[in-house]
Amino acid sequence: MCFLLPARLRAPTGLAVAAVTAAAAVALAWQVAVDGMIRHNLGGWDAPLGIGLYADGLSCVFLVLTGVVGLLVSVYARSFFSLPEEQEGATKLFWPLWLILWGALNGMFLSADLFNLYVTIEVVGLAAVALTVLSGRPPALVAGLRYLLAAIAGSMAYLMGVALIYGSVSALDLQVVAQSIEGGSSLRVAFGLMIAGLLVKTAVFPLHFWLPSAHSSAQAPVSAILSALVVKASFYLILRLWVDVFDGSVTVAAGQALGALGAAAVLWGSYQALRQRRLKLMVAHSTVGQIGYMFLLFPLITLAHQGGADAPWLIHAWTGGIYQALAHGLAKAAMFLAVGVFVLAVGSDDREATVDLVGRLPMTTFALALAGVSLIGLPPSGGFVAKWMLLKATFTSGQWWWAPVILIGSFLTAGYVFMVLRQAFAPTKTPIQLKPVPRAMEVTALLLGAAAILIGFRAEEVLFLLDVEAPFQEAVEAEEGGGL
Amino acid sequence: MIAGIETHQIYAVTAGLLFCMSLGGLFLCGHFFKKIIATKILGTAVFLLFISLGKRNAMEFADPVPQAMVITGIVVAVSAGAFALALARRIWRETGQSTFEDKP
């Protein structure tokens, strides 16, 4: 719809739609928190033939994350794209593409159907690539094509898995599949294909090759959206498949394999981030590392599940991983927006160019510092809660070998965050000419950074929402009472 | 027709082979255009598998659900392919580059 509007009207309309969508996400989360899980069958057709929408605690947490980040990024983007420097290329198309992307993300968090999920990840992928190449600069175009090819390969592998599952159980609805699934080689192949396809899209080491270039060559609001939300979407899908659908058939070895990939990603991504000279590349590599943390969730919950659903570390691992997704979403969005302000003001994204910015752009430097604190995992930030819970789960479950990875990753993160901050605090004699930056851009970056910290204080609400129809309770009930 | 093997099984095996071949092509070929063609073959492999599933349930008629999914999948694949081609052409025009390794 937004395509039809004249360019001048697009930003206000887009902003209004953004506000309404975010409000709807919060309202839905409230309803789920109060009334429990919601299932809506489109057109009144029941599963297995109909296509259902489904909202539980997990989907609501991600919906609200998308709503909050989306709204703030929209405010930022409105100022950003009205700047004269950012008018090249097809930036007029930002609003329609972003709203399509947002719609597809929401659709994905609410879908209860394997094929519908395929359609939404494909729409997310296409819209994300289109946003990446928006500036029309050659590096962005090349990065976009690389991203697009990786995304197509990933979603085709996922679709192949869907085909095999349909061949085995003749159903696509998540719950129906979960109930009628029984181990077997074709299901294992299907599961492997789906997870592998989604790993490409989530950019887990060593399949992250497309991420740094794509995320760093996009424009600032787009980078924030890609890093904070788009990679979370496929992470959500892996999580959903892992705990809801293939609950009974995942093995400890598969969990350990994902954990090993995650651990490698933590070390490699953080180390690469430390070595980058360009700010945006540094932040993009840091995304690779932080995604790795989320994947440490899988070995922990898998082992817990094999050893009985009441294993004490289960809830720590589960909430720790999801908390990491939330904290990283907020912090990384804040970081990309703050770096966007730096680049705009200084005119370069060299790491050394941020010298003495603390006095000139205090708000943005503060935002960057807050986001950095959450990424490192210093208390009392959201990142601290996430990493603390993961650490606790590694020790209580006896899988101590993940603990050093978490700690070393934190040190490396501290390394690159402080390198930027040291530069920003370093006084300089040479006068620097800074371009003026719209106030709204600084404020939104700061708000996101503050949210990444504050989420650490409001853990109870998030935990309560996550508890609504948590997948493990479901599994226990299904075993006891014969299904939902 | 080989004795004991149904047509739909041949389809399914072909789909598997095509899938592996196109993944190899996607990673090993350097040229953008070859990579895009590889993704198209990848899509075809998946759709072929879906179609072969229509026969599996030993019904009088083919199962319509996979066909519906293939139609949707084709629409998505066509637009993704068109987008990839447009990007590759734009890159070639702006930089003269046709593989990821070239330095512009």
Coordinates of C-alpha atoms in Angstrom, one line a residue:
Chain A
M1 CA 0.0 0.0 0.0
C2 CA 2.8 2.3 0.9
F3 CA 4.2 2.0 -2.6
L4 CA 1.3 4.0 -3.9
L5 CA 1.8 7.0 -1.8
P6 CA 3.9 9.9 -3.0
A7 CA 7.4 10.0 -1.5
R8 CA 6.7 13.0 0.7
L9 CA 3.9 11.2 2.5
R10 CA 5.6 7.9 3.0
A11 CA 7.6 8.7 6.2
P12 CA 4.6 9.9 8.3
T13 CA 2.5 7.1 7.1
G14 CA 5.2 4.6 7.8
L15 CA 5.8 6.0 11.2
A16 CA 2.1 5.8 12.0
V17 CA 1.9 2.2 10.8
A18 CA 5.0 1.4 12.9
A19 CA 3.4 2.8 16.0
V20 CA 0.2 0.9 15.4
T21 CA 2.1 -2.4 14.8
A22 CA 4.2 -2.0 17.9
A23 CA 1.1 -1.2 20.0
A24 CA -0.7 -4.3 18.5
A25 CA 2.3 -6.5 19.4
V26 CA 2.3 -5.2 23.0
A27 CA -1.5 -5.7 23.2
L28 CA -1.2 -9.3 22.0
A29 CA 1.6 -10.0 24.5
W30 CA -0.6 -8.6 27.2
Q31 CA -3.5 -10.8 26.2
V32 CA -1.3 -13.9 26.0
A33 CA 0.2 -13.1 29.4
V34 CA -3.3 -12.8 30.9
D35 CA -5.3 -15.5 29.0
G36 CA -2.6 -18.0 27.9
M37 CA -1.8 -19.3 24.5
I38 CA -4.0 -18.1 21.6
R39 CA -4.7 -20.1 18.4
H40 CA -6.6 -18.8 15.5
N41 CA -7.5 -20.9 12.5
L42 CA -7.7 -18.7 9.4
G43 CA -11.0 -19.0 7.5
G44 CA -12.3 -21.4 10.1
W45 CA -10.5 -24.4 8.7
D46 CA -9.1 -26.7 11.4
A47 CA -5.7 -28.3 11.3
P48 CA -4.4 -30.3 9.4
L49 CA -6.0 -28.7 6.4
G50 CA -6.3 -25.1 7.6
I51 CA -3.5 -22.7 8.2
G52 CA -3.3 -21.6 11.8
L53 CA -1.9 -18.6 13.6
Y54 CA -0.5 -19.3 17.0
A55 CA 0.8 -17.1 19.8
D56 CA 2.5 -18.3 23.0
G57 CA 5.0 -16.8 25.3
L58 CA 8.0 -17.4 23.0
S59 CA 6.4 -15.7 20.0
C60 CA 5.2 -12.8 22.1
V61 CA 8.6 -12.1 23.5
F62 CA 10.0 -11.9 19.9
L63 CA 7.0 -9.9 18.7
V64 CA 7.5 -7.3 21.4
L65 CA 11.2 -7.1 20.8
T66 CA 10.5 -6.5 17.1
G67 CA 7.9 -3.9 18.0
V68 CA 10.1 -1.9 20.3
V69 CA 13.2 -2.0 18.1
G70 CA 11.1 -1.4 15.0
L71 CA 9.4 1.6 16.4
L72 CA 12.6 3.3 17.6
V73 CA 14.4 2.5 14.4
S74 CA 11.5 3.9 12.4
V75 CA 11.9 7.2 14.3
Y76 CA 15.6 7.2 13.6
A77 CA 15.1 6.3 10.0
R78 CA 12.7 9.2 9.5
S79 CA 15.4 11.7 10.4
F80 CA 18.1 9.7 8.7
F81 CA 16.5 9.5 5.3
S82 CA 15.5 13.2 5.3
L83 CA 19.2 14.1 5.4
P84 CA 20.6 15.4 2.1
E85 CA 23.6 13.0 2.2
E86 CA 21.4 10.0 2.2
Q87 CA 19.2 10.7 -0.7
E88 CA 21.1 8.7 -3.4
G89 CA 19.9 5.4 -4.7
A90 CA 16.4 4.2 -4.1
T91 CA 16.1 5.4 -0.5
K92 CA 12.5 6.4 -1.2
L93 CA 11.7 2.7 -1.1
F94 CA 12.8 2.3 2.5
W95 CA 9.4 2.6 4.1
P96 CA 7.5 0.1 1.9
L97 CA 10.3 -2.4 2.1
W98 CA 10.7 -2.0 5.9
L99 CA 7.0 -2.4 6.5
I100 CA 6.9 -5.5 4.3
L101 CA 9.9 -6.9 6.3
W102 CA 8.2 -6.1 9.6
G103 CA 4.9 -7.7 8.5
A104 CA 6.8 -10.8 7.4
L105 CA 8.7 -11.0 10.7
N106 CA 5.4 -10.7 12.7
G107 CA 3.9 -13.4 10.4
M108 CA 6.7 -15.7 11.1
F109 CA 6.5 -15.3 14.9
L110 CA 2.8 -16.2 14.7
S111 CA 2.7 -18.9 12.1
A112 CA 1.9 -22.4 13.1
D113 CA 2.5 -24.0 9.7
L114 CA 5.8 -25.2 8.2
F115 CA 5.0 -24.0 4.7
N116 CA 3.7 -20.7 5.9
L117 CA 7.0 -20.3 7.8
Y118 CA 8.9 -20.9 4.5
V119 CA 6.9 -18.2 2.8
T120 CA 7.6 -15.7 5.6
I121 CA 11.3 -16.4 5.8
E122 CA 11.5 -16.0 2.0
V123 CA 9.7 -12.6 2.2
V124 CA 12.0 -11.6 5.1
G125 CA 15.0 -12.6 3.1
L126 CA 14.0 -10.8 -0.1
A127 CA 13.0 -7.6 1.8
A128 CA 16.2 -7.7 3.8
V129 CA 18.4 -8.0 0.7
A130 CA 16.4 -5.2 -0.9
L131 CA 17.0 -3.0 2.1
T132 CA 20.7 -3.8 2.0
V133 CA 21.2 -2.6 -1.5
L134 CA 19.0 0.5 -1.0
S135 CA 21.9 2.9 -1.3
G136 CA 22.9 1.5 -4.7
R137 CA 26.6 1.7 -3.9
P138 CA 28.7 -1.1 -5.5
P139 CA 30.0 -2.6 -2.2
A140 CA 26.4 -2.8 -0.9
L141 CA 25.3 -4.4 -4.2
V142 CA 27.9 -7.1 -4.1
A143 CA 27.2 -7.8 -0.4
G144 CA 23.5 -7.9 -1.2
L145 CA 24.0 -10.5 -4.0
R146 CA 26.1 -12.6 -1.7
Y147 CA 23.4 -12.4 1.0
L148 CA 20.6 -13.2 -1.5
L149 CA 22.4 -16.3 -2.8
A150 CA 23.0 -17.5 0.7
A151 CA 19.4 -16.8 1.7
I152 CA 18.0 -18.7 -1.3
A153 CA 20.2 -21.7 -0.6
G154 CA 19.2 -21.6 3.0
S155 CA 15.5 -21.4 2.4
M156 CA 15.6 -24.1 -0.3
A157 CA 17.3 -26.4 2.1
Y158 CA 14.6 -25.6 4.6
L159 CA 11.9 -26.3 2.0
M160 CA 13.5 -29.6 1.1
G161 CA 13.1 -30.5 4.7
V162 CA 9.5 -29.5 4.7
A163 CA 8.9 -31.7 1.7
L164 CA 10.4 -34.7 3.4
I165 CA 8.3 -34.1 6.5
Y166 CA 5.2 -33.7 4.5
G167 CA 6.1 -37.0 2.8
S168 CA 6.4 -38.8 6.1
V169 CA 3.5 -37.4 8.1
S170 CA 1.3 -35.7 5.5
A171 CA 0.8 -32.6 7.7
L172 CA 2.3 -29.2 7.9
D173 CA 0.8 -27.8 11.1
L174 CA 3.5 -27.6 13.8
Q175 CA 1.5 -29.3 16.5
V176 CA 0.1 -32.0 14.3
V177 CA 3.6 -32.7 13.0
A178 CA 5.0 -32.8 16.5
Q179 CA 2.4 -35.3 17.6
S180 CA 2.6 -37.6 14.7
I181 CA 6.4 -37.6 14.4
E182 CA 8.4 -40.7 15.1
G183 CA 12.1 -41.1 14.6
G184 CA 13.3 -42.4 11.3
S185 CA 16.0 -41.7 8.8
S186 CA 14.0 -39.5 6.5
L187 CA 12.9 -37.3 9.4
R188 CA 16.5 -37.0 10.5
V189 CA 17.5 -35.9 7.1
A190 CA 14.6 -33.5 7.0
F191 CA 15.6 -32.1 10.4
G192 CA 19.2 -31.7 9.4
L193 CA 18.3 -30.0 6.1
M194 CA 16.0 -27.5 7.8
I195 CA 18.4 -26.7 10.6
A196 CA 21.3 -26.4 8.1
G197 CA 19.3 -24.0 5.9
L198 CA 18.3 -21.9 8.9
L199 CA 21.9 -21.8 10.2
V200 CA 22.9 -20.2 6.9
K201 CA 20.3 -17.6 7.5
T202 CA 21.2 -17.0 11.1
A203 CA 24.9 -16.7 10.0
V204 CA 26.3 -19.2 12.5
F205 CA 30.0 -19.8 12.1
P206 CA 31.2 -21.1 9.6
L207 CA 28.1 -20.1 7.6
H208 CA 28.5 -16.4 8.5
F209 CA 30.5 -15.4 5.4
W210 CA 27.7 -13.2 4.0
L211 CA 26.9 -11.3 7.2
P212 CA 29.7 -8.8 7.9
S213 CA 29.8 -7.4 4.4
A214 CA 26.0 -7.2 4.1
H215 CA 25.4 -5.7 7.6
S216 CA 28.3 -3.2 7.3
S217 CA 27.6 -1.9 3.8
A218 CA 23.9 -1.2 4.4
Q219 CA 22.8 2.2 5.7
A220 CA 22.6 2.7 9.5
P221 CA 18.9 2.1 10.2
V222 CA 19.0 -0.9 7.8
S223 CA 22.0 -2.4 9.5
A224 CA 20.3 -2.1 12.9
I225 CA 17.2 -3.9 11.5
L226 CA 19.2 -6.6 9.9
S227 CA 21.4 -7.3 13.0
A228 CA 18.8 -6.8 15.6
L229 CA 15.8 -8.5 14.1
V230 CA 16.4 -10.4 10.9
V231 CA 18.9 -12.9 12.2
K232 CA 16.7 -13.3 15.3
A233 CA 13.9 -14.5 13.0
S234 CA 15.7 -17.6 11.8
F235 CA 17.1 -18.2 15.3
Y236 CA 13.5 -18.1 16.6
L237 CA 12.6 -20.7 13.9
I238 CA 15.4 -23.0 14.8
L239 CA 14.4 -22.8 18.5
R240 CA 10.7 -23.4 17.6
L241 CA 11.5 -26.5 15.5
W242 CA 14.0 -27.8 18.1
V243 CA 11.8 -27.6 21.1
D244 CA 8.3 -27.9 19.7
V245 CA 8.5 -30.2 16.7
F246 CA 11.6 -32.3 16.9
D247 CA 11.4 -32.5 20.7
G248 CA 11.6 -36.2 20.9
S249 CA 14.1 -36.9 18.1
V250 CA 16.9 -34.4 18.8
T251 CA 20.0 -36.1 20.1
V252 CA 22.6 -35.0 22.6
A253 CA 25.2 -35.1 19.8
A254 CA 23.2 -32.7 17.6
G255 CA 22.9 -30.3 20.5
Q256 CA 26.6 -30.5 21.2
A257 CA 27.3 -29.9 17.5
L258 CA 25.2 -26.7 17.5
G259 CA 26.9 -25.7 20.8
A260 CA 30.3 -26.2 19.2
L261 CA 29.4 -24.0 16.2
G262 CA 28.1 -21.4 18.6
A263 CA 31.3 -21.5 20.7
A264 CA 33.4 -21.2 17.6
A265 CA 31.3 -18.3 16.5
V266 CA 31.7 -16.5 19.9
L267 CA 35.5 -16.8 19.7
W268 CA 35.9 -16.2 15.9
G269 CA 33.4 -13.3 15.7
S270 CA 34.6 -11.5 18.7
Y271 CA 38.3 -11.9 17.7
Q272 CA 37.5 -10.6 14.2
A273 CA 35.6 -7.7 15.7
L274 CA 38.7 -6.8 17.7
R275 CA 40.8 -6.8 14.5
Q276 CA 38.6 -4.5 12.4
R277 CA 39.6 -1.0 11.7
R278 CA 36.2 0.1 10.4
L279 CA 33.5 0.7 13.0
K280 CA 30.6 -0.8 11.1
L281 CA 32.6 -3.9 10.2
M282 CA 33.5 -4.3 13.9
V283 CA 29.9 -4.1 15.0
A284 CA 28.9 -6.6 12.2
H285 CA 31.5 -9.1 13.3
S286 CA 30.4 -8.6 16.9
T287 CA 26.9 -9.8 15.7
V288 CA 28.5 -13.1 14.6
G289 CA 30.0 -13.5 18.0
Q290 CA 26.9 -12.6 19.9
I291 CA 24.8 -15.0 17.8
G292 CA 27.1 -17.7 18.9
Y293 CA 26.1 -17.2 22.5
M294 CA 22.5 -17.9 21.6
F295 CA 23.4 -21.3 20.2
L296 CA 25.0 -22.3 23.5
L297 CA 21.4 -22.8 24.6
F298 CA 20.9 -25.9 22.4
P299 CA 23.4 -28.4 24.1
L300 CA 22.1 -27.3 27.5
I301 CA 18.4 -27.8 26.9
T302 CA 18.9 -31.0 24.9
L303 CA 20.8 -32.7 27.6
A304 CA 18.3 -31.4 30.2
H305 CA 15.5 -32.9 28.2
Q306 CA 17.2 -36.3 27.9
G307 CA 17.7 -36.4 31.6
G308 CA 14.0 -35.6 32.4
A309 CA 12.1 -32.4 31.8
D310 CA 12.6 -31.2 35.4
A311 CA 16.3 -30.8 35.2
P312 CA 17.1 -27.8 37.4
W313 CA 19.2 -26.0 34.8
L314 CA 16.6 -26.2 32.1
I315 CA 14.9 -23.0 32.9
H316 CA 18.2 -21.2 33.2
A317 CA 19.5 -22.3 29.9
W318 CA 16.2 -21.6 28.2
T319 CA 15.7 -18.1 29.5
G320 CA 19.4 -17.3 29.3
G321 CA 19.4 -18.1 25.5
I322 CA 16.3 -16.1 24.9
Y323 CA 17.5 -13.2 27.1
Q324 CA 20.6 -13.1 25.0
A325 CA 18.5 -12.8 21.9
L326 CA 16.5 -9.9 23.4
A327 CA 19.5 -8.1 25.0
H328 CA 21.5 -8.5 21.8
G329 CA 18.6 -7.2 19.7
L330 CA 18.3 -4.0 21.7
A331 CA 22.1 -3.5 22.2
K332 CA 23.0 -4.1 18.6
A333 CA 20.3 -1.9 17.3
A334 CA 21.6 0.8 19.7
M335 CA 25.2 0.2 18.6
F336 CA 24.5 0.4 14.9
L337 CA 22.4 3.6 15.3
A338 CA 25.1 5.2 17.5
V339 CA 27.8 4.3 14.9
G340 CA 25.5 5.7 12.3
V341 CA 25.5 9.0 14.1
F342 CA 29.3 8.9 14.5
V343 CA 29.8 8.2 10.8
L344 CA 27.4 11.0 9.9
A345 CA 29.0 13.5 12.2
V346 CA 32.7 12.7 11.5
G347 CA 32.3 11.6 7.9
S348 CA 34.3 8.4 8.2
D349 CA 33.9 5.1 9.9
D350 CA 37.5 4.5 10.8
R351 CA 37.9 3.4 14.4
E352 CA 40.5 6.0 15.0
A353 CA 38.3 8.8 13.8
T354 CA 36.1 8.8 16.8
V355 CA 38.7 10.7 18.8
D356 CA 37.4 13.1 21.5
L357 CA 33.7 12.6 20.7
V358 CA 32.6 12.2 24.3
G359 CA 32.4 16.0 24.7
R360 CA 30.9 16.6 21.3
L361 CA 28.3 13.8 21.0
P362 CA 27.8 12.9 24.7
M363 CA 24.4 11.3 24.2
T364 CA 25.6 9.0 21.4
T365 CA 28.8 8.0 23.1
F366 CA 26.7 7.1 26.2
A367 CA 24.4 5.1 24.0
L368 CA 27.3 3.2 22.5
A369 CA 28.7 2.6 26.0
L370 CA 25.4 1.3 27.3
A371 CA 25.1 -1.1 24.4
G372 CA 28.7 -2.2 24.9
V373 CA 28.1 -2.9 28.6
S374 CA 25.2 -5.1 27.7
L375 CA 27.2 -6.9 25.0
I376 CA 30.1 -7.6 27.4
G377 CA 27.7 -8.8 30.0
L378 CA 28.5 -6.4 32.9
P379 CA 25.9 -6.2 35.6
P380 CA 23.1 -5.0 35.7
S381 CA 22.5 -5.1 32.0
G382 CA 20.3 -7.5 30.0
G383 CA 23.4 -9.1 28.6
F384 CA 24.6 -9.9 32.1
V385 CA 21.4 -11.7 33.0
A386 CA 21.6 -13.7 29.8
K387 CA 25.3 -14.7 30.3
W388 CA 24.9 -15.3 34.0
M389 CA 22.0 -17.7 33.4
L390 CA 23.9 -19.5 30.6
L391 CA 26.9 -19.8 32.9
K392 CA 24.8 -21.1 35.7
A393 CA 23.3 -23.7 33.5
T394 CA 26.7 -24.9 32.2
F395 CA 27.9 -25.5 35.7
T396 CA 24.8 -27.2 37.1
S397 CA 24.5 -29.4 34.1
G398 CA 28.1 -30.4 34.3
Q399 CA 28.9 -29.1 30.8
W400 CA 31.6 -26.9 32.1
W401 CA 33.4 -26.8 28.8
W402 CA 31.1 -24.0 27.6
A403 CA 32.0 -21.7 30.5
P404 CA 35.5 -20.6 29.3
V405 CA 34.0 -19.8 25.9
I406 CA 31.4 -17.5 27.5
L407 CA 34.1 -15.8 29.6
I408 CA 36.7 -15.4 26.8
G409 CA 34.0 -14.1 24.5
S410 CA 33.1 -11.4 27.1
F411 CA 36.8 -10.4 27.4
L412 CA 37.2 -10.1 23.7
T413 CA 33.9 -8.1 23.6
A414 CA 35.2 -5.8 26.3
G415 CA 38.4 -5.4 24.2
Y416 CA 36.7 -4.0 21.2
V417 CA 34.1 -1.9 23.1
F418 CA 36.7 -0.2 25.2
M419 CA 39.0 0.4 22.2
V420 CA 36.3 2.5 20.7
L421 CA 35.5 4.2 24.0
R422 CA 39.1 5.0 24.8
Q423 CA 39.4 6.7 21.4
A424 CA 36.2 8.6 22.1
F425 CA 37.5 9.8 25.5
A426 CA 40.9 10.7 24.2
P427 CA 41.3 14.5 24.2
T428 CA 42.7 16.1 21.1
K429 CA 44.1 19.5 20.3
T430 CA 43.2 19.6 16.6
P431 CA 39.8 21.2 16.1
I432 CA 37.3 18.8 14.6
Q433 CA 34.5 19.9 12.4
L434 CA 31.4 17.9 13.1
K435 CA 28.3 17.9 11.0
P436 CA 25.1 18.6 12.9
V437 CA 23.1 15.4 13.6
P438 CA 19.3 15.4 14.1
R439 CA 18.4 15.2 17.8
A440 CA 15.9 12.3 17.1
M441 CA 18.7 10.1 15.9
E442 CA 20.7 10.5 19.0
V443 CA 17.7 10.1 21.3
T444 CA 16.5 6.8 19.7
A445 CA 20.0 5.3 19.9
L446 CA 20.2 6.3 23.6
L447 CA 16.7 4.8 24.3
L448 CA 17.7 1.5 22.7
G449 CA 20.9 1.4 24.7
A450 CA 19.0 2.2 27.9
A451 CA 16.5 -0.5 27.1
A452 CA 19.3 -3.0 26.7
I453 CA 20.4 -2.2 30.2
L454 CA 16.9 -1.9 31.8
I455 CA 15.8 -5.3 30.5
G456 CA 18.2 -6.7 33.1
F457 CA 16.0 -5.1 35.8
R458 CA 12.7 -6.3 34.5
A459 CA 13.5 -10.0 34.2
E460 CA 10.3 -11.1 36.0
E461 CA 7.9 -9.8 33.4
V462 CA 9.9 -11.4 30.6
L463 CA 10.1 -14.7 32.5
F464 CA 6.4 -14.6 33.2
L465 CA 5.6 -14.1 29.5
L466 CA 8.0 -16.9 28.5
D467 CA 6.3 -19.2 31.0
V468 CA 3.0 -19.0 29.0
E469 CA 2.8 -22.4 27.4
A470 CA 6.5 -22.9 27.6
P471 CA 7.4 -25.8 25.3
F472 CA 8.7 -28.0 28.1
Q473 CA 5.5 -27.9 30.1
E474 CA 3.7 -28.8 26.9
A475 CA 5.9 -31.8 26.4
V476 CA 5.3 -33.0 29.9
E477 CA 1.6 -32.5 29.6
A478 CA 1.5 -34.3 26.3
E479 CA 3.3 -37.3 27.8
E480 CA 0.9 -37.4 30.8
G481 CA -2.5 -36.5 29.2
G482 CA -2.2 -37.6 25.6
G483 CA -1.7 -34.3 23.9
L484 CA -3.2 -30.8 23.9
Chain B
M1 CA 10.1 -48.3 -16.8
I2 CA 12.5 -50.4 -14.7
A3 CA 10.7 -53.3 -13.0
G4 CA 9.8 -52.6 -9.4
I5 CA 10.5 -48.8 -9.5
E6 CA 7.6 -46.4 -9.8
T7 CA 7.8 -43.2 -11.7
H8 CA 7.5 -41.1 -8.6
Q9 CA 10.4 -42.8 -7.0
I10 CA 12.6 -41.9 -10.0
Y11 CA 11.4 -38.3 -9.5
A12 CA 12.4 -38.4 -5.9
V13 CA 15.8 -39.8 -6.5
T14 CA 16.4 -37.3 -9.4
A15 CA 15.4 -34.5 -7.0
G16 CA 18.0 -35.7 -4.5
L17 CA 20.7 -35.8 -7.1
L18 CA 19.7 -32.4 -8.5
F19 CA 19.8 -30.9 -5.0
C20 CA 23.3 -32.1 -4.4
M21 CA 24.6 -31.0 -7.8
S22 CA 23.1 -27.6 -7.6
L23 CA 24.5 -27.0 -4.1
G24 CA 27.9 -28.0 -5.5
G25 CA 27.4 -25.6 -8.4
L26 CA 26.4 -22.8 -6.1
F27 CA 29.5 -23.0 -4.1
L28 CA 32.0 -24.0 -6.8
C29 CA 31.1 -21.8 -9.7
G30 CA 32.6 -18.4 -9.6
H31 CA 30.4 -16.5 -12.1
F32 CA 27.3 -14.7 -10.7
F33 CA 25.1 -16.0 -13.6
K34 CA 26.2 -19.7 -12.9
K35 CA 25.5 -19.2 -9.2
I36 CA 22.0 -17.9 -10.0
I37 CA 21.3 -20.8 -12.4
A38 CA 22.4 -23.1 -9.6
T39 CA 19.8 -21.6 -7.2
K40 CA 17.2 -22.1 -9.9
I41 CA 18.1 -25.8 -10.3
L42 CA 18.1 -26.1 -6.5
G43 CA 14.5 -24.8 -6.5
T44 CA 13.6 -27.2 -9.3
A45 CA 14.9 -30.1 -7.3
V46 CA 12.8 -29.2 -4.3
F47 CA 9.7 -28.8 -6.4
L48 CA 10.3 -32.1 -8.1
L49 CA 10.4 -33.8 -4.7
F50 CA 7.2 -32.1 -3.7
I51 CA 5.5 -33.3 -6.9
S52 CA 6.7 -36.8 -6.5
L53 CA 5.1 -36.8 -3.0
G54 CA 1.7 -36.3 -4.6
K55 CA 1.7 -39.9 -5.7
R56 CA 2.9 -41.4 -2.4
N57 CA -0.4 -41.8 -0.6
A58 CA -1.7 -44.3 -3.2
M59 CA -4.8 -42.4 -3.8
E60 CA -6.8 -42.4 -7.0
F61 CA -5.8 -38.8 -7.7
A62 CA -2.7 -36.9 -6.9
D63 CA -2.5 -35.2 -3.5
P64 CA -3.3 -31.5 -4.2
V65 CA -1.5 -30.0 -1.2
P66 CA 2.1 -30.4 -2.6
Q67 CA 0.9 -28.9 -5.9
A68 CA -0.4 -25.9 -4.1
M69 CA 2.9 -25.5 -2.3
V70 CA 4.9 -25.9 -5.5
I71 CA 2.8 -23.1 -7.1
T72 CA 3.6 -20.8 -4.2
G73 CA 7.2 -21.9 -4.2
I74 CA 7.6 -21.2 -7.9
V75 CA 6.2 -17.7 -7.5
V76 CA 8.7 -17.0 -4.8
A77 CA 11.6 -18.6 -6.7
V78 CA 10.8 -16.6 -9.8
S79 CA 10.9 -13.3 -8.0
A80 CA 14.0 -14.2 -6.1
G81 CA 15.7 -15.2 -9.3
A82 CA 14.6 -11.9 -11.0
F83 CA 15.9 -9.9 -8.1
A84 CA 19.3 -11.8 -8.2
L85 CA 19.6 -11.2 -11.9
A86 CA 18.8 -7.5 -11.6
L87 CA 21.4 -7.2 -8.8
A88 CA 24.1 -9.1 -10.9
R89 CA 23.4 -6.9 -13.9
R90 CA 23.6 -3.7 -11.8
I91 CA 26.9 -4.8 -10.3
W92 CA 28.3 -5.6 -13.7
R93 CA 27.3 -2.2 -15.0
E94 CA 28.7 -0.3 -12.1
T95 CA 31.9 -2.2 -11.6
G96 CA 32.4 -4.6 -14.4
Q97 CA 32.6 -7.3 -11.8
S98 CA 31.1 -10.7 -12.4
T99 CA 32.5 -12.8 -9.6
F100 CA 32.9 -12.2 -5.9
E101 CA 36.7 -12.5 -6.1
D102 CA 37.2 -9.6 -8.6
K103 CA 38.5 -6.4 -7.2
P104 CA 36.6 -3.6 -8.8

